[in-house]
mmCIF file of C-alpha atoms in Angstrom:
data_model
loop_
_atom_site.group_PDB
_atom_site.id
_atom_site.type_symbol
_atom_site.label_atom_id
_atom_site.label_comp_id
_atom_site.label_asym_id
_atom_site.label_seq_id
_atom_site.Cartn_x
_atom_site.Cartn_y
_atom_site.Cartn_z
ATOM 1 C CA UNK A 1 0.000 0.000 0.000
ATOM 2 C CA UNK A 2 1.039 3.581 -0.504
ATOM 3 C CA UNK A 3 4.691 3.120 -1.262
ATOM 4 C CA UNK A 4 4.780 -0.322 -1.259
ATOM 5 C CA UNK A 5 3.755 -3.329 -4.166
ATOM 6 C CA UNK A 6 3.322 -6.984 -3.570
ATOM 7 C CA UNK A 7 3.364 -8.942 -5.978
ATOM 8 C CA UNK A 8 4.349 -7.983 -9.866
ATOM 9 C CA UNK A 9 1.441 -6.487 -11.098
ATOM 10 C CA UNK A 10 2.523 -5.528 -14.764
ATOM 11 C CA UNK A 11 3.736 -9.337 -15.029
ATOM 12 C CA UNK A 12 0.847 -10.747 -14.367
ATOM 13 C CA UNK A 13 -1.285 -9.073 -16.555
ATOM 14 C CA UNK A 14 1.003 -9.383 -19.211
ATOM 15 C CA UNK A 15 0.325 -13.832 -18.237
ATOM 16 C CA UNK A 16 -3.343 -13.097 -18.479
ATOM 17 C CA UNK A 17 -2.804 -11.355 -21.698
ATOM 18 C CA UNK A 18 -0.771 -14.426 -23.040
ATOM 19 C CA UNK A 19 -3.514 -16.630 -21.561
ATOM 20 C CA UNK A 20 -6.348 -15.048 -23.940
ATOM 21 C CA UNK A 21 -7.572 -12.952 -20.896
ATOM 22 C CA UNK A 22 -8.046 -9.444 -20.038
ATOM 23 C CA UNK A 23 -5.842 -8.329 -17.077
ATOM 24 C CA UNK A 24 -6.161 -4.962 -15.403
ATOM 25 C CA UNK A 25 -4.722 -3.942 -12.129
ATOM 26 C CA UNK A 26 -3.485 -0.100 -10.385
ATOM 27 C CA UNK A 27 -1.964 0.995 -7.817
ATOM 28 C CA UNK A 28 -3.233 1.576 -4.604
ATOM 29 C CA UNK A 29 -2.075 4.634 -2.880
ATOM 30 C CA UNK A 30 -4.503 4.220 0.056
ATOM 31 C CA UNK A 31 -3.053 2.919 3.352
ATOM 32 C CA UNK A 32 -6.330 2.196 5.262
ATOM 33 C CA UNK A 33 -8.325 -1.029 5.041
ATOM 34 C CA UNK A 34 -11.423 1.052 4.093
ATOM 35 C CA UNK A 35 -8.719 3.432 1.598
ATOM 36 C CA UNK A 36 -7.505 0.448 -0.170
ATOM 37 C CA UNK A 37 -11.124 -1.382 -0.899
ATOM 38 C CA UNK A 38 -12.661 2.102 -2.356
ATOM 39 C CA UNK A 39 -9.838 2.456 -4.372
ATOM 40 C CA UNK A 40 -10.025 -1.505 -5.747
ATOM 41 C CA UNK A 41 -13.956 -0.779 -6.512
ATOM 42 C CA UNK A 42 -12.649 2.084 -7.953
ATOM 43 C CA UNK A 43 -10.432 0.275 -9.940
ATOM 44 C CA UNK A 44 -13.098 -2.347 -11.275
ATOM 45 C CA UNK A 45 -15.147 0.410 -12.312
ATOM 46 C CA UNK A 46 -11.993 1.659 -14.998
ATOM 47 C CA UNK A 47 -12.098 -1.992 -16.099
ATOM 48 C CA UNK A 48 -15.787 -1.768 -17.113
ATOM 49 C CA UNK A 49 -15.238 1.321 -18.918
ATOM 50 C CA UNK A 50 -12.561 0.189 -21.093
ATOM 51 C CA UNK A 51 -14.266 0.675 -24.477
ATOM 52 C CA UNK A 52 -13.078 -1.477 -27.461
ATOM 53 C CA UNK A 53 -10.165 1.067 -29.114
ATOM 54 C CA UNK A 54 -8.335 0.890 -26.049
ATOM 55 C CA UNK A 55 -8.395 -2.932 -26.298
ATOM 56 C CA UNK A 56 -8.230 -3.435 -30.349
ATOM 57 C CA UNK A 57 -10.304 -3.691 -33.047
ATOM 58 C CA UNK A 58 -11.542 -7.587 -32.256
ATOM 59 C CA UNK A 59 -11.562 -7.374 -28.605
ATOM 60 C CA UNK A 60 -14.055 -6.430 -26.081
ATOM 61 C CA UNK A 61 -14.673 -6.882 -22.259
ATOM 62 C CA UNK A 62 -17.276 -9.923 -21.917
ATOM 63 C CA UNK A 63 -19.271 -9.234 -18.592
ATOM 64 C CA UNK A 64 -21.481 -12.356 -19.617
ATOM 65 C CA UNK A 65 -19.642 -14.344 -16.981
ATOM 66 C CA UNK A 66 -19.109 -11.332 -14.642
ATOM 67 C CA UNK A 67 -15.361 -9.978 -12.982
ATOM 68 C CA UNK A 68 -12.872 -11.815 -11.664
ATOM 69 C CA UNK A 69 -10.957 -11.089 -9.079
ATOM 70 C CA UNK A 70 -6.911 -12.130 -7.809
ATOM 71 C CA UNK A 71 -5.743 -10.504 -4.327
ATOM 72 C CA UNK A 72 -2.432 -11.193 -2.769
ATOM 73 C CA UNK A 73 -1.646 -10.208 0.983
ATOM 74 C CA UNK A 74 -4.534 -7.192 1.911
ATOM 75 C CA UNK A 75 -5.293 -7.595 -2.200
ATOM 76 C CA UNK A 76 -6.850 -10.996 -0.694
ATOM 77 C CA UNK A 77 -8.329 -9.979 2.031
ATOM 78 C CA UNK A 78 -10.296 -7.200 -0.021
ATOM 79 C CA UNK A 79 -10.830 -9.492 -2.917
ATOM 80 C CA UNK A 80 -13.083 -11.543 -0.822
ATOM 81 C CA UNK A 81 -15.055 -8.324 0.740
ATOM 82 C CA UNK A 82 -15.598 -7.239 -2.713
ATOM 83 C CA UNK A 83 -17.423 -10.913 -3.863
ATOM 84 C CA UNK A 84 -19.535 -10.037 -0.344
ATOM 85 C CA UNK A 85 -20.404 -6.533 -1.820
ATOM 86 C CA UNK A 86 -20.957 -7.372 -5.360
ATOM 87 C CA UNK A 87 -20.769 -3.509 -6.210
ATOM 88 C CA UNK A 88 -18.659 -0.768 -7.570
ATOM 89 C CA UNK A 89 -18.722 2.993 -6.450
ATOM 90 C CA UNK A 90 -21.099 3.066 -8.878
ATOM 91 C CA UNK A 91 -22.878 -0.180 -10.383
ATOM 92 C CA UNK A 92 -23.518 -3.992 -9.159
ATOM 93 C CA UNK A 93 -21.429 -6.291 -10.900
ATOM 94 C CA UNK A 94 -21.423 -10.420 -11.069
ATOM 95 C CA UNK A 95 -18.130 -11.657 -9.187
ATOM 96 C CA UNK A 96 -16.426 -14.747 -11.313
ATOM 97 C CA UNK A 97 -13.781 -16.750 -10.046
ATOM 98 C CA UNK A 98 -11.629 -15.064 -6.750
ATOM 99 C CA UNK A 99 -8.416 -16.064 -6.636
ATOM 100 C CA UNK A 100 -7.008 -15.132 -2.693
ATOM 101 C CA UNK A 101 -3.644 -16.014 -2.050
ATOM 102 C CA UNK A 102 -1.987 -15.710 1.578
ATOM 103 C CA UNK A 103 -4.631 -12.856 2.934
ATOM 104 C CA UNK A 104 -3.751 -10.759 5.431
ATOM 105 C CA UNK A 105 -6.013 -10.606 8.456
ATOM 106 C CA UNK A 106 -5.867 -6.768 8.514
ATOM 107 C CA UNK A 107 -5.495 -5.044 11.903
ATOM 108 C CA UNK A 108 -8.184 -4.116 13.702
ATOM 109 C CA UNK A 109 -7.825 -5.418 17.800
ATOM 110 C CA UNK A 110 -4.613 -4.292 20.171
ATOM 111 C CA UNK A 111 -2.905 -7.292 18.883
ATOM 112 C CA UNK A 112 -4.554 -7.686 14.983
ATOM 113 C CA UNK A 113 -2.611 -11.074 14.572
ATOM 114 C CA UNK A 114 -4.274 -13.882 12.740
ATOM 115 C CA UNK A 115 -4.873 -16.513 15.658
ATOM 116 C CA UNK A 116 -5.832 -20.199 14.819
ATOM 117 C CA UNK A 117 -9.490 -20.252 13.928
ATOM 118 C CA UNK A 118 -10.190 -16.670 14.126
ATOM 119 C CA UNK A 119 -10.069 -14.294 17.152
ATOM 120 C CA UNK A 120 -11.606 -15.378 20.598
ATOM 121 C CA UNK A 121 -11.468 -11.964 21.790
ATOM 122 C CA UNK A 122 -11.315 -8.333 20.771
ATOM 123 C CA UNK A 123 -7.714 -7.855 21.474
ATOM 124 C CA UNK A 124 -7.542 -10.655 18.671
ATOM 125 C CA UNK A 125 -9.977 -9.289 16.342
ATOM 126 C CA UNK A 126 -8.624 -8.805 12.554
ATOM 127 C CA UNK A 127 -10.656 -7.207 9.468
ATOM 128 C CA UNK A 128 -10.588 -10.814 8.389
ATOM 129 C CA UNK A 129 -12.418 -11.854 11.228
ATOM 130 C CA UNK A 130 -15.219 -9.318 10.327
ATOM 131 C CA UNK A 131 -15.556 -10.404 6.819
ATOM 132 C CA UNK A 132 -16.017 -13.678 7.757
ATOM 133 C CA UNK A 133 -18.751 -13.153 9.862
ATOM 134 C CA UNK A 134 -21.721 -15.301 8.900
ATOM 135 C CA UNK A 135 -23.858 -11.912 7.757
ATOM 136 C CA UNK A 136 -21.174 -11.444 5.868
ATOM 137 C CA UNK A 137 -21.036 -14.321 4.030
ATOM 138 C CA UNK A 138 -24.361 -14.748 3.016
ATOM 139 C CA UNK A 139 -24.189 -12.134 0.622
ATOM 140 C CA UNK A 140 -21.572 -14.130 -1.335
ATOM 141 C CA UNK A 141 -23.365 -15.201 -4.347
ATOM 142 C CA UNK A 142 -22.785 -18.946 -4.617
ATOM 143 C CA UNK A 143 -24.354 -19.388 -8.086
ATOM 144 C CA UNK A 144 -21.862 -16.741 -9.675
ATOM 145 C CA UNK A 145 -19.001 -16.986 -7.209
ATOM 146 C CA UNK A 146 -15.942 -19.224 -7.055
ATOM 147 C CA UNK A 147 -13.206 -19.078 -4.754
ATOM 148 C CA UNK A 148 -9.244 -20.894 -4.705
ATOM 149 C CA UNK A 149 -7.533 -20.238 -1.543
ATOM 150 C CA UNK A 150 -3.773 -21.067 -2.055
ATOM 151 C CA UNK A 151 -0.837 -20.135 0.258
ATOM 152 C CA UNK A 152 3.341 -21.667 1.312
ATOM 153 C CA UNK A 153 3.354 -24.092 3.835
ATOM 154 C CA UNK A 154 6.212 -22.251 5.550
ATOM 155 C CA UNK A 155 3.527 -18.601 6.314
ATOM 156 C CA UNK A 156 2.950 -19.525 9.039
ATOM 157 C CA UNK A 157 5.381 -19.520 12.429
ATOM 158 C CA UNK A 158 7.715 -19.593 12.938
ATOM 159 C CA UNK A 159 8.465 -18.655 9.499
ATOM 160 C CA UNK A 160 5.969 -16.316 9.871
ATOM 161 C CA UNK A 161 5.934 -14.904 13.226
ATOM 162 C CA UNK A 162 3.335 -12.619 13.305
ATOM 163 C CA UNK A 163 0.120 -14.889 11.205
ATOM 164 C CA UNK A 164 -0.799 -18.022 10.602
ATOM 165 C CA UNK A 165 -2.065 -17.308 6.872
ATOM 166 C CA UNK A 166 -1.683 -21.260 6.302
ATOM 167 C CA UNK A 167 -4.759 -21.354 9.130
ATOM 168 C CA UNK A 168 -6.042 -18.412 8.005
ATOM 169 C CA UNK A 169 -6.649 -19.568 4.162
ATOM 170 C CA UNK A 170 -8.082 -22.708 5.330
ATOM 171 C CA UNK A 171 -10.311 -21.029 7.747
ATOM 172 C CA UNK A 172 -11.791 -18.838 4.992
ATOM 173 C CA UNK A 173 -12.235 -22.179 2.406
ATOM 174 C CA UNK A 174 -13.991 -24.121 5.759
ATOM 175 C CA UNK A 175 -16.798 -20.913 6.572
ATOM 176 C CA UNK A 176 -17.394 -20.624 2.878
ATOM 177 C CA UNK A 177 -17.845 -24.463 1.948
ATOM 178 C CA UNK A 178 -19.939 -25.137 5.168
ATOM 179 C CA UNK A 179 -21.853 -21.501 5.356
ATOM 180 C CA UNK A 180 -24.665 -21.611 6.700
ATOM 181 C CA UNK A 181 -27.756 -22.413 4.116
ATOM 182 C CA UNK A 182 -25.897 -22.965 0.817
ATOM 183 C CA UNK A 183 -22.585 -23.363 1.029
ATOM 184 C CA UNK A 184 -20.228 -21.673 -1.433
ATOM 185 C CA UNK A 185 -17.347 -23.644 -3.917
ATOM 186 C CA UNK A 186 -14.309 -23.106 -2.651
ATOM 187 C CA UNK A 187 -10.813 -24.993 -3.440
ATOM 188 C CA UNK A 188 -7.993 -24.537 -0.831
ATOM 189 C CA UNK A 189 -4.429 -25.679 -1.965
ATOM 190 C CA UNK A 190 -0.945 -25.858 0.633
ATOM 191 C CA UNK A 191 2.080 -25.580 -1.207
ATOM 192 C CA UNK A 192 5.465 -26.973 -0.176
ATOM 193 C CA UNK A 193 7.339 -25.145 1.386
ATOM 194 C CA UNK A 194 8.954 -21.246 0.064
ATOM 195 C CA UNK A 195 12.609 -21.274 0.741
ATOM 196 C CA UNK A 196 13.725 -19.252 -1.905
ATOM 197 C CA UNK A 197 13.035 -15.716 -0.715
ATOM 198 C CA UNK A 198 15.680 -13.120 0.428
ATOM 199 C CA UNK A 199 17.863 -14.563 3.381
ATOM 200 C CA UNK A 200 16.185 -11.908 5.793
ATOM 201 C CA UNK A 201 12.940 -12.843 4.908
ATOM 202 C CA UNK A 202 12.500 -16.509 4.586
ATOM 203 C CA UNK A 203 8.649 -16.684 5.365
ATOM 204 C CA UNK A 204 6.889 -18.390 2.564
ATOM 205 C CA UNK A 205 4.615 -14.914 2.306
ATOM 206 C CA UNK A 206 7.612 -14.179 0.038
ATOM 207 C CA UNK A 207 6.215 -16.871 -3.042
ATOM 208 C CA UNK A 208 3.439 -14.329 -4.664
ATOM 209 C CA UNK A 209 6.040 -11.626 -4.756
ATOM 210 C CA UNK A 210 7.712 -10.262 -7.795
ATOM 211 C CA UNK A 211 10.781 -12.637 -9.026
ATOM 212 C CA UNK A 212 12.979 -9.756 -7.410
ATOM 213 C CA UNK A 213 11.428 -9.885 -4.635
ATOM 214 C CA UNK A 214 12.238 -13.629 -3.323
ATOM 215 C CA UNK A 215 8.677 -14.781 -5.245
ATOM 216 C CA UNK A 216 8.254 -17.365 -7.875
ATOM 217 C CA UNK A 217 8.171 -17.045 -11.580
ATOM 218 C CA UNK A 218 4.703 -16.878 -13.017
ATOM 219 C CA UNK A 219 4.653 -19.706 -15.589
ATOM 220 C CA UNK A 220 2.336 -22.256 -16.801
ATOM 221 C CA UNK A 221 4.137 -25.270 -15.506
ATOM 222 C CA UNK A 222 3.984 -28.120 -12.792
ATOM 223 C CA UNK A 223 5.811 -27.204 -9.336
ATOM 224 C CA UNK A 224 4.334 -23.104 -10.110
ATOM 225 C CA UNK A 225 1.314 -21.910 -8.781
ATOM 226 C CA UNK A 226 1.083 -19.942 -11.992
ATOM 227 C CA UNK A 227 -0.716 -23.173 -13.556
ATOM 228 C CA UNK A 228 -3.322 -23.139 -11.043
ATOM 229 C CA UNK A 229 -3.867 -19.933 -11.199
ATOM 230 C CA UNK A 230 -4.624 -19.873 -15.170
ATOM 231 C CA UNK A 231 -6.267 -23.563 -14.884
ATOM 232 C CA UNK A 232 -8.893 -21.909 -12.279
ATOM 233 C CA UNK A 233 -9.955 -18.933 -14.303
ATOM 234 C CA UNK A 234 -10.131 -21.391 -17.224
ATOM 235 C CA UNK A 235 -12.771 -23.190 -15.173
ATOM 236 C CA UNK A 236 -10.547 -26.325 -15.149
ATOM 237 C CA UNK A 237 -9.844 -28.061 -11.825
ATOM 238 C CA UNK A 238 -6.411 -27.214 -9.976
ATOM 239 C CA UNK A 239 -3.296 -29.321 -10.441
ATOM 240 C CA UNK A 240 -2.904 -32.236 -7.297
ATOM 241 C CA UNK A 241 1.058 -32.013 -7.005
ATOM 242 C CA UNK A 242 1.872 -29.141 -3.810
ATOM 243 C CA UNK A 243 5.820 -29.051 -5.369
ATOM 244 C CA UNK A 244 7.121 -25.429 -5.448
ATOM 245 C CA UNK A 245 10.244 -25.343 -7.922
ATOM 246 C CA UNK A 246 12.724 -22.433 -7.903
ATOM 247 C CA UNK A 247 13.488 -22.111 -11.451
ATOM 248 C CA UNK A 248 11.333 -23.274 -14.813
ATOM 249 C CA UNK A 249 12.636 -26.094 -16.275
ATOM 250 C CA UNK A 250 14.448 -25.318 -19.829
ATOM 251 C CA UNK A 251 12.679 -25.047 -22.762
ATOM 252 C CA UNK A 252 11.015 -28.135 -24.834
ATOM 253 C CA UNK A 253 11.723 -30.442 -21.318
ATOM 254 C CA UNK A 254 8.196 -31.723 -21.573
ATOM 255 C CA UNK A 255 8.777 -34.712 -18.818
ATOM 256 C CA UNK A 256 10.731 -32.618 -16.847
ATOM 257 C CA UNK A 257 13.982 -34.579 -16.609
ATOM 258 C CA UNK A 258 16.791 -31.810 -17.515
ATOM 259 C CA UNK A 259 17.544 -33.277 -20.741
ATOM 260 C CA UNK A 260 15.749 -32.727 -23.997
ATOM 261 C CA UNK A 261 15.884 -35.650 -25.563
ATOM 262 C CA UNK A 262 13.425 -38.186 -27.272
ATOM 263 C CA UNK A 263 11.295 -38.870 -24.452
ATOM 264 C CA UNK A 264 10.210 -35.169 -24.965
ATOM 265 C CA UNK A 265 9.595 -35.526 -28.531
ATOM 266 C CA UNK A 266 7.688 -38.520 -27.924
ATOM 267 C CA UNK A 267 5.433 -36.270 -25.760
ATOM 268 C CA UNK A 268 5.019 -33.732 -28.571
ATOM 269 C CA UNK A 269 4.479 -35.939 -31.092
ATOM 270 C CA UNK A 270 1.651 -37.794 -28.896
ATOM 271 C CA UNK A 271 0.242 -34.586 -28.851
ATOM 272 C CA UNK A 272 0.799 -33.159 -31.913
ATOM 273 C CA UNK A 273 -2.244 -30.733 -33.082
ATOM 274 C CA UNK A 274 -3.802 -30.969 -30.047
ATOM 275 C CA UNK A 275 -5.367 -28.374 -28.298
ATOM 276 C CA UNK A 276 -5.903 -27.590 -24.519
ATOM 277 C CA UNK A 277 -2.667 -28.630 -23.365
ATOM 278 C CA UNK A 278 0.272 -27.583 -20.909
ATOM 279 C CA UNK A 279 3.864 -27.467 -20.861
ATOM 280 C CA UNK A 280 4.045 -31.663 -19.567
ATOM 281 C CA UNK A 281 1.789 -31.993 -22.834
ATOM 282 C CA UNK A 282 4.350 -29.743 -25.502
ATOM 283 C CA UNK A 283 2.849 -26.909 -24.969
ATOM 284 C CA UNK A 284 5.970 -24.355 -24.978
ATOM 285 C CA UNK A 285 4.922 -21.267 -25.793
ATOM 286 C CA UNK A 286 1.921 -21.457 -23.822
ATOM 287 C CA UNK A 287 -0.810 -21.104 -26.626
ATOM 288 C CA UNK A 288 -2.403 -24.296 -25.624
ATOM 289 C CA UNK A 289 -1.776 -26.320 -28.225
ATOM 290 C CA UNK A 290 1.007 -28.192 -29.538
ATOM 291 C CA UNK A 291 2.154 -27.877 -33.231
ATOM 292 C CA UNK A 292 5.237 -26.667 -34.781
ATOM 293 C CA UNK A 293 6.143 -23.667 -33.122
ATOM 294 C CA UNK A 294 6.574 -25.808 -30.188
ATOM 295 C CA UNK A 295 8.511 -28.780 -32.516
ATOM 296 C CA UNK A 296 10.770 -25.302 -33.238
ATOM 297 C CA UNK A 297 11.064 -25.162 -29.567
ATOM 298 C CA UNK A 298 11.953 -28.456 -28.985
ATOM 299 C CA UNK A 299 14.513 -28.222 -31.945
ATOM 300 C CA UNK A 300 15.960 -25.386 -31.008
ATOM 301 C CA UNK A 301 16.753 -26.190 -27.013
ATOM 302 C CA UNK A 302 17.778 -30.323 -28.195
ATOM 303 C CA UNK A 303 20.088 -32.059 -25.795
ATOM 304 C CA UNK A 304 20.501 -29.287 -23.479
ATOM 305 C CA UNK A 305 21.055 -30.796 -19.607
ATOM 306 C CA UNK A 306 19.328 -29.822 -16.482
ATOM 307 C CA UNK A 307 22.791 -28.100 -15.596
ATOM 308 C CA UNK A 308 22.608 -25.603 -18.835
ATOM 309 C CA UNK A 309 18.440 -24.550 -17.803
ATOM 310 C CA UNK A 310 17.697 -21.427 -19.771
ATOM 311 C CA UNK A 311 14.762 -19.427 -18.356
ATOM 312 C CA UNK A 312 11.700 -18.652 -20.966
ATOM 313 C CA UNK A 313 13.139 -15.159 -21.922
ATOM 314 C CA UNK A 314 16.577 -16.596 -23.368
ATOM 315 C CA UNK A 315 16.711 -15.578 -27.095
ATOM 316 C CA UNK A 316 17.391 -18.435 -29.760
ATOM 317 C CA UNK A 317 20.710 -15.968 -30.509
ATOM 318 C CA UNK A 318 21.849 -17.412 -27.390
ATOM 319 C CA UNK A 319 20.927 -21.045 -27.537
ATOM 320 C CA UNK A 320 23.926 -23.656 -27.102
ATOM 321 C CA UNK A 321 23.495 -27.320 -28.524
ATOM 322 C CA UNK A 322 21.040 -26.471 -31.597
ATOM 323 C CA UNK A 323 20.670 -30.015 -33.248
ATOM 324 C CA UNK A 324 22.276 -30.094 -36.937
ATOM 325 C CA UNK A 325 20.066 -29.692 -39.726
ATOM 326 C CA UNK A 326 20.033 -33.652 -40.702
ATOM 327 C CA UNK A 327 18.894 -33.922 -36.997
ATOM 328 C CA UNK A 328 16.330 -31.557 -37.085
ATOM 329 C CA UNK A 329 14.703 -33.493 -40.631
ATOM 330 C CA UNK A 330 14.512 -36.436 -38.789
ATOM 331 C CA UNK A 331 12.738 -34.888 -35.824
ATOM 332 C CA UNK A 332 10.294 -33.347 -38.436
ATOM 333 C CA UNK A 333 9.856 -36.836 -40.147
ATOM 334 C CA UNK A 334 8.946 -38.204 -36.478
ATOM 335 C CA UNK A 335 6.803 -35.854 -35.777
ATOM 336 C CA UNK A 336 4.558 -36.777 -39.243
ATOM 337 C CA UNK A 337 4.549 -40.438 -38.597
ATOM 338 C CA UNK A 338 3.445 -39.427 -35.176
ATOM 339 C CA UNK A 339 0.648 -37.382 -36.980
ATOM 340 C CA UNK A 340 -0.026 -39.626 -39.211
ATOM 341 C CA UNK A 341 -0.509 -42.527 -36.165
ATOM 342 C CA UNK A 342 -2.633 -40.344 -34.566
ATOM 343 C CA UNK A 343 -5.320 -39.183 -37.171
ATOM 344 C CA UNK A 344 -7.871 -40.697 -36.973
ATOM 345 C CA UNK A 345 -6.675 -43.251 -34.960
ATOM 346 C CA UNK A 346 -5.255 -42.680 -30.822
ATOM 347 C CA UNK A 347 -1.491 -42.971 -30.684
ATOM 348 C CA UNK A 348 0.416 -45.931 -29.027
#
């Protein structure tokens, strides 16, 4: 708030945008619980009033399926009061999916620490613990409304000293999927363990932060919450595996085994003009679908070892190990039988 950012905001609507969705997020400059969540309705408000030039000729805001929302830290926190309030400083609006990851409790009692369960007292009482009052939570539409509660296993102490946001996240996910008359869908998901934050902050609080911050990258693959993230807006269900991985493995490693090798070009050629698919499936360049670019991508990264990872923003200038061109024919003649194997008949 004011000064401060958590999480990279310009990053992750540039994702979205990769994803086919529309991102839009501003600073805050409020410092206030009640600052901060007029500012955010605020905020939603610009988002409806984006009008098609400022988005392109063939694009346009689709409200059919109503806003959704992703809060990190307070952004949680106020995330989850604005799918209560279903407004805007000036209209009602249909709340989506809400994505809340590690909420803060907000201070409101002497103490304002998140305490296992919720407050038992005043001195204990956090904003969180007013927003999860039951009155509160019955204006939570569950036929619109979605929620997927994720947070590090290590936010919690003593990593985390002053909150237990592992207890916390959970506590929200339990009052919404056993609310009193109709409960609403919620998905909760623990992570590993964060240990790759600055040295003089090692609470896993750190893993929704920017990359220069001590957080994680935000890519679509297994062991980053990215995936979930994207899978969940995508109304698909959440990946099972809790790994956290520092670094994204290099490019065209579909099986994730530090070497590109034939056991990934089996797995593009299985998939080969297939569509819905992740980076396990071929899917490199994150379109969803696997075809040549990605057989490029596979090409172009061949043999290189878990010791030589490149991260996604490495130009093909600076590639090591390209395979030679007789090499890369015989990839491209794999690939076709593959294609050939697999239309119209499954591939074995």
């Amino acid at each position: 708030m004011g000064s401060l950012v958590g999480g990279d905001m310009e990053m992750a609507v540039q994702k979205l945008a990769e994803a086919g969705l529309i991102g839009y997020a501003q600073r805050r400059t409020g410092t206030s619980v009640p600052d901060t969540l007029t500012e955010v309705q605020n905020g939603i408000d610009d988002l409806l009033d984006l009008a098609a030039d400022n988005l392109g000729p063939e694009q346009a805001i689709d409200l059919s399926q109503g806003v959704s929302l992703i809060g990190y830290s307070r952004g949680g926190l106020l995330a989850l009061k604005i799918a209560e309030l279903k407004t805007t400083k000036t209209q009602e609006v249909t709340i989506d999916k809400v994505i809340i990851m590690a909420a803060a409790p907000g201070k409101l009692g002497e103490a304002g620490h998140w305490v296992e369960g919720g407050a038992t007292s005043l001195r204990d009482y956090t904003t969180m613990d007013e927003y999860l009052k039951e009155s509160a939570l019955a204006d939570i539409d569950e036929n619109t409304s979605e929620f997927f509660l994720l947070a590090a296993n290590n936010d919690q102490p003593p990593d985390n000293p002053n909150n237990n946001l592992v207890d916390l996240v959970s506590t929200v996910h339990e009052r919404l999927t056993n609310r009193t008359g109709t409960p609403v869908e919620s998905t909760l998901k623990i992570f590993d363990d964060w240990d790759y934050g600055p040295p003089h902050d090692p609470s896993g609080h750190t893993l929704f932060e920017s990359q220069a911050d001590g957080g994680q990258a935000l890519q679509r693959q297994t062991g980053f919450y990215w995936l979930d993230v994207i899978r969940f807006l995508e109304g698909e269900e959440v990946t099972l595996s809790t790994l956290l991985n520092e670094s994204p493995a290099a490019m065209g490693d579909a099986n994730l085994d530090g070497v590109i090798d034939v056991g990934d070009l089996g797995i593009v050629g299985s998939n080969y003009n297939m569509v819905g698919m992740e980076f396990t499936d071929g899917d490199f360049n994150e379109d969803r679908s696997v075809n040549i670019t990605d057989l490029g991508i596979l090409g172009a990264h061949w043999s290189v070892s878990s010791k030589t990872r490149i991260p996604f923003t490495t130009s093909v200038d600076t590639l090591v190990s390209v395979p030679e061109p007789q090499t890369f024919m015989m990839i491209l003649a794999a690939i076709t039988c593959y294609s050939k194997r697999r239309y119209p008949h499954p591939f074995r």
